[in-house]
Every structure is written in C-alpha cells, then in structure tokens.
Amino acid sequence: MQLNPAQQAAVDHRGSPLLVLAGAGTGKTRVITHRVAALMDEGVPPWRILAVTFTNKAAAEMRARIEKMCEGKVDVSQLWVGTFHSISARILRRHGESVGLSRNFAIYDTDDQTRLMKRVFKELNRDDEQIKPRAILGHLDQLKNRGLTIDQVDQLGLEGFMTRLVALLGRRYQELLRAADASDFGDLLVLAVKLLEKAGTEQPRPGAQLVDVDPVVGLKRRFLHVVVDEYQDTNPVQARLVELLSQRAQLCVVGDDDQAIYGWRGADVSQILGFPDRQPGCELIRLEQNYRSTGHILHCADAIIRRNEGRLGKTLWSELGDGALVVLRACEDEREEARFVVNEILDALNEDIPPEEIAVFYRTHAQSRVIEQQLTDNGMRYAIFGGLGFFERKEIKDALAYLRLLQNPASDLDFTRIVNEPARGIGDTTVGRLTALAANRNVPLLEVARNPEEAGVSGAAAKRLALFVAMIDELTARLHAGTPLGQLAAEVLERTGYRDALVQEGSEESEARVENLDEFVGALTEFAQDNPEQTLADYLEQVSLVSDADGGGRGEVRAVRLMTIHSAKGLEFEKVILTGMEEKVFPHSRSIAGEEAAREEGRRLRPEERAQLEEERRLAYVAVTRAKRQLVVTYARRRRLYNQEFIGTPSRFVRDLPPDSVRGRVPGVVRREAPAVPAQLQAMLSSPPPRPAAPARERSWNSDIVYDEGVAARPAARTRAPIASDDAPSLYKGMQVRHRQYGEGTLVGWDGTGSNLKLAINFPGVGVKTILARFCEPL
C-alpha cells in the first residue's frame, strides 16, 4: 500500500523539527519505519539514527519492520532502536562512572525496590502498618518522573508529615541504591539526563579536544536524526532526554495529543502540546486519514474529543464509508446491561465475527464482575486482556481466603495465605514451625496456632498469633450467628485492617483494589438477597465454579476480550461494546470531584481539575476509536457498584454523540426533523386543560407548584428526538429533566396524570421544586 500524501510528507520532511500529529488508526508506525528506511537510503549511517518508543514490543516491531524494508541494502544492526529505559541503560553502561554507577550496575525491578524500601523502614524504625513501602516508592517515582530531587519533595504537594517522611526514607533508599551499585527504573532516566547535562562542563586541558576529556560530549553529537514514537506519553525527564540527545539532530516526534491517557502515571500532555513552541521552525503534519474505522464511528469520536480545550486539533476521516450506526442502549441496571452484552456477542458470532475480534470495555476492573458472571452462566469463553478476572485478583483471593477459613477452619492453604496479610509481623519462620508441628500431629494450622509455644514460637510472635486467632474466632462466631453475608465480608475487611491498609497506601493501584473489594462486598450482598436460603458455603462453591469455568478469565486466542479502556490502547477490534457510560462511572467520580467542588464553591475549574476531565474525555476517544466496524455503547439507569446503589445519569460522552450517527436516543439531544416526546409527557401535552381542582384538605408534597412566569398556559413547542415505541422512557427516580429557569435537575418524585402531571425535581444549588410536567423537558 502506498503512503498517502500526509504520510509521504512526514517521511520526506527534512531540515527542521517535525511534529507528526497521528490520529488513531492513521498508520503512524508505517510513517516512522518508512522515514528511518528513507534516511538510510539517502546515505545516513544507521549508527547516527536513534528511534525511541515506550515498550519493548513496539521497539522490536519497529526494528523488524525496518530490517525487512532494508533487507540486503543496509546493515541495520547499528541502529539505536529501543525504549527510553533501554537507551538510558545503554548510555549508563558505557559512561555511568561519573554519576556513581559501574559498567556492571544492577537494575532493580519492582520487587527489588520493595525489598530495599522495607530494609529502609526497618533501619529507621518506621511502622509499615502506618504507611506502606509501596506508597513511598510511588511518591519517589513521581518525583523522578518530574525530574525533581529529594530536596524538592515539597513540590509534590503532599501533606507536611508525608513530605518529611518521603524525604527521610527516600534519601536513605537512594543511599542504599548507590551503595549497592544499582539503579531503579526511574533512576535510569534521571541519571542518564544528569550525565548528559554534565557533559562538556569541564574545561579541556590546553591542546586537548573536549571529547577527549568527556566522551559523553561525543554521544550528544552522535545522532543526525532522532525519531520518537508516542510522544504524548512522555514525562518531563523523558522529554529532556530526547532534547539532550538531539542537540545536533533533526528531531521528529510522532504522537496524538487526543490519546494522552497516562497522566496518572507521570505522562505530561503539555510536552506534545508545547512542542511547536519549544522547537523554532517546527513543522506540524496531521495524519487524519483513518484506515481502521467506518464513518459513523469516527463522527462519534470527533464529537467527543472536540470539546477538549487542550488539543492541537484534527478531524479523522475514512474511505471505508459510513458503515453501521453506532448502537446506543439504555439499560435498567447492570444486570440487564450484562444480558444485553451477551446478546450482542451472540449476534456478532452469528455474523461470523471471530470471538477474538469482539471486545467489551469498562472504565474500572470492578465493573467486570457482573459481565464475567453472565458470560460464564451462558457458557461463553472470555479472556481478560491486560489484567486478571475479577476473582483472580489478589485482593479478591485474599478476601475469599478469609471467608473460606471462617467456613472451614481446617483449610491450611487459606491460613497460610492470610495469616500475614496484611502484614502483622508473622513471618515465614513462624509459619514454618507451625507447619512442622501440624504435619507431625496431623491437625490444622489454626489449631496449632492456638498454642504456638508447643511449636517453638514465643515472645512477640506468639502474641501476634494469639491476636490473629482471636480475630478469626470472633469473625467465625459472627458467621455462625447468621450475620448477613455482605455485612460479614465488610466486617472481615474492616476487622483485619485489610481495607485500611490499601486506603493508607494512597496509590492509583490501591484505590482500584479498594473499589474491587467494595464490589466484592456488593456481590455477596446481592447473592444473599437473590438467594435467601443459601449460605456462605454455597457462595464459595459458586465462585469456585466461576473461577474454574472453561475459558473464564483465561488467555485463549479464540475468546471474547474483556478489558479496561486503558488496556485497550493500541488495539483494535471488529466489534467493541463500551459499557458503564454514566456520570461518576465514566467519567470516573475521582475525575469529576473537582468539577463538583467548583460548582458548590461558585468558582472556575482549577487547571489540574480541568486536566483530569480532559484526560477522561481522551480516554473515551481512545475507547471509541478501537472499533473497526461495529460500536455499541451502553449505560444503566441505576447501577450497584462498589456496594452502593447509584442513580445512573447518562455520561456527558453519551450526550455528546451525534444523533445522525447513532441508533438509539441520545439523551438531551434535539432533532429538528421529528418532534416527539416520551409517551407519558405526550399524553400530558395533548390532554385538555384540567378542571379546577378541589382545594386540598391538607398540605401535601406537591401543594407548592412552580409555574414559569410569563409563559402561556400552553407550553412553547419543543422538538425532540424521534423515539421508537419500545424505547419511550418511563418516568423513574433519577431521570434527568430540564426546566427553562432552573436548568437541569434530577427527578425525585411525581404525582397526577395527563396535563396535571407534577414533577418533584432536585436542582443543583436550588433544591427540590415541584413543577407542572408540561414546563419540563426530559433529557
């Protein structure tokens, strides 16, 4: 396939910095590989070209494509192609002495870092029950991503106590890291930048060349061309590394500001947005021809993303035709949504769409539980992409282990799993001694733990075991006393300190794990309500069957894909089903908290609050642009999630969808060509004016009816989207309606019929008003 004009222009451009704004599905990898191959065809030596990307998989794919294109022409083995971390490690292996690393330095992975931080906690007598080592490591990583030093911890905006703690523990952690001749992932980038910034600062001796004094100067002059992929995902340190390595090079960065969705892990979208201003003479080329999706899907993507203020702007188009309309479905609750998802999957399979070409997206892992259950009940294979099935996640397995031990005190596997989870100072040595005695006597571990001295366990360890056994006994008594299962699960998580430990960790990952635990409690509550005669044993059996079901949660090739939207980045599918499109679900409640606070305080959004909202919108754009031929979007009018009941307000992203590209009613959208209203309001509008009502004997909730001032008895004509008879929404609590004076509100009750139908509506900042329905417009 030939390059299109924009792609060819990006390949051919020379002489000044270049920003290639590559929309979803526009062939950016093709542009990068063709550009590198063209440079070598022009005679640029491979060793003078650097290509950087984010993942080892992407780097390997890039190198393989370039090798295939240049086969027999150029020796591409000298190309520098790799991730930011691998390029940094390569530099430090050669020149790291001046920043404290030998050529053979070790690179510590996540487990190594955690063990080292635990050593720091022990050295400085810090209680890891109060704050977790991973939390400190998370703050240190944020520091390094922003290019800050330990002395600049205060710039992270932490509380005073946490600032001092991170500084104290972080400083000792760095000392031990250097003493061990080691680097963690963050230091690879920080030290490489430090090395390059130092290069050339020493004065050469008379008659000597600067490169003789500091060979790193030669490295800064080495490259004539630097190409960076996924530039929208760079953090300040990565951007600085690119800048230092391209001082003598023509710099080409490729990315999409509309797909910048990793701000929570340090990426800074301002790097790509500000690139043209930072690079004098920068050329900007937009890749807008999409080779993946049909027209209606792209129209929906554009309608969502165009509302973001912080973007460079582009409009995707395709030669594939408009294709099928995007399906929008309102469901009563999450269970109906899950049933609808299964039916959509069956329809796709009947159309001969391969199961691996069907994907179900959700915003958070916790949403997958109901969908997984429905798929399992229908005998359908599925695979969790980029994650684990709901019941395979560590926190859920831990919670189940506690419940199994309450149900079956002889379950040694569950005892060993949770006796020190969360950490309570019961180590492997103690457990080993208990295990030896239990095996010798052929009794359960929990029984041996009641008299730990007999196993040679004494002192503090014996006291900790006694507290653990007492806690298990208390919870077991609660089970036998008939405590409702959801309440029992909540008590387990509270009494054991498991939930609090995650809350105190304060990371994005720990927050997601807390959400999963809350969803687990909700699942038990729901099970008990639906099956009042069944017990905890019945639930545990059901969970085991779900976990072991053929295909459930496995990674088979021939299986429907389930994933979070973040995991979907870079993928594409014939059919995508995007679920949970309600406010506070997607966009996530954390992202709109600032917006709600600003509304209550009567102020404008702060920059960081706007940034969170815009990233959520970019995430929605990413979700929509994964679909090739079919896109289905669902939302629920009410949803039980995280063990809470939510009234479902359709997501702002749903309300942004263009009606002409959607099959289904877009909430709040007016269509001029076909005026219509829901059945109940239609009956109200067509009824004759009511006779004067007899005076009420006593004041009721709807006595104080609010009318529009200055409006005639008959409301002004409104145009509404056409609604099929089976789609006409009924009045329900939580329904969104609009009033000319008070704006949008939430329906909390109603009374009467026809033209005398009265609505009780809660308006933000105003309170509950009772209004004749004919003066309101359903959304």
Short mmCIF file of N, CA, C and O in Angstrom, two decimals, residues 131-132 134-135 139 500-507 509-510 513:
data_model
loop_
_atom_site.label_atom_id
_atom_site.label_comp_id
_atom_site.label_asym_id
_atom_site.label_seq_id
_atom_site.Cartn_x
_atom_site.Cartn_y
_atom_site.Cartn_z
N ILE A 131 2.18 3.32 57.04
CA ILE A 131 2.34 3.70 55.62
C ILE A 131 3.13 2.60 54.93
O ILE A 131 4.10 2.09 55.47
N LYS A 132 2.71 2.20 53.76
CA LYS A 132 3.31 1.07 53.07
C LYS A 132 4.56 1.50 52.29
O LYS A 132 4.60 2.60 51.73
N ARG A 134 5.37 0.60 49.40
CA ARG A 134 4.99 0.89 48.02
C ARG A 134 4.49 2.31 47.85
O ARG A 134 4.64 2.91 46.78
N ALA A 135 3.86 2.85 48.89
CA ALA A 135 3.39 4.23 48.82
C ALA A 135 4.56 5.20 48.72
O ALA A 135 4.54 6.14 47.93
N HIS A 139 5.64 7.77 45.51
CA HIS A 139 5.96 9.20 45.57
C HIS A 139 7.35 9.48 45.01
O HIS A 139 7.57 10.49 44.33
N ASP A 500 -8.18 -0.80 55.23
CA ASP A 500 -7.48 0.41 55.69
C ASP A 500 -6.05 0.46 55.16
O ASP A 500 -5.54 1.54 54.83
N ALA A 501 -5.39 -0.70 55.09
CA ALA A 501 -4.02 -0.75 54.61
C ALA A 501 -3.94 -0.26 53.17
O ALA A 501 -3.02 0.48 52.78
N LEU A 502 -4.94 -0.61 52.36
CA LEU A 502 -4.96 -0.16 50.96
C LEU A 502 -5.29 1.33 50.88
O LEU A 502 -4.71 2.06 50.07
N VAL A 503 -6.23 1.77 51.69
CA VAL A 503 -6.60 3.19 51.69
C VAL A 503 -5.40 4.05 52.05
O VAL A 503 -5.13 5.08 51.41
N GLN A 504 -4.65 3.64 53.06
CA GLN A 504 -3.50 4.42 53.51
C GLN A 504 -2.38 4.43 52.47
O GLN A 504 -1.59 5.37 52.43
N GLU A 505 -2.33 3.39 51.64
CA GLU A 505 -1.29 3.37 50.61
C GLU A 505 -1.44 4.54 49.66
O GLU A 505 -0.47 5.12 49.21
N GLY A 506 -2.67 4.87 49.32
CA GLY A 506 -2.95 6.11 48.59
C GLY A 506 -2.53 6.15 47.13
O GLY A 506 -2.49 7.22 46.54
N SER A 507 -2.22 5.00 46.53
CA SER A 507 -1.81 4.99 45.12
C SER A 507 -3.02 4.73 44.23
O SER A 507 -4.09 4.31 44.68
N GLU A 509 -3.24 2.36 42.09
CA GLU A 509 -3.47 0.92 42.12
C GLU A 509 -4.24 0.51 43.36
O GLU A 509 -5.19 -0.28 43.29
N SER A 510 -3.86 1.06 44.53
CA SER A 510 -4.54 0.68 45.76
C SER A 510 -5.99 1.16 45.77
O SER A 510 -6.87 0.49 46.30
N ARG A 513 -7.95 -1.30 43.91
CA ARG A 513 -8.12 -2.53 44.69
C ARG A 513 -9.21 -2.34 45.75
O ARG A 513 -9.97 -3.27 46.04
#
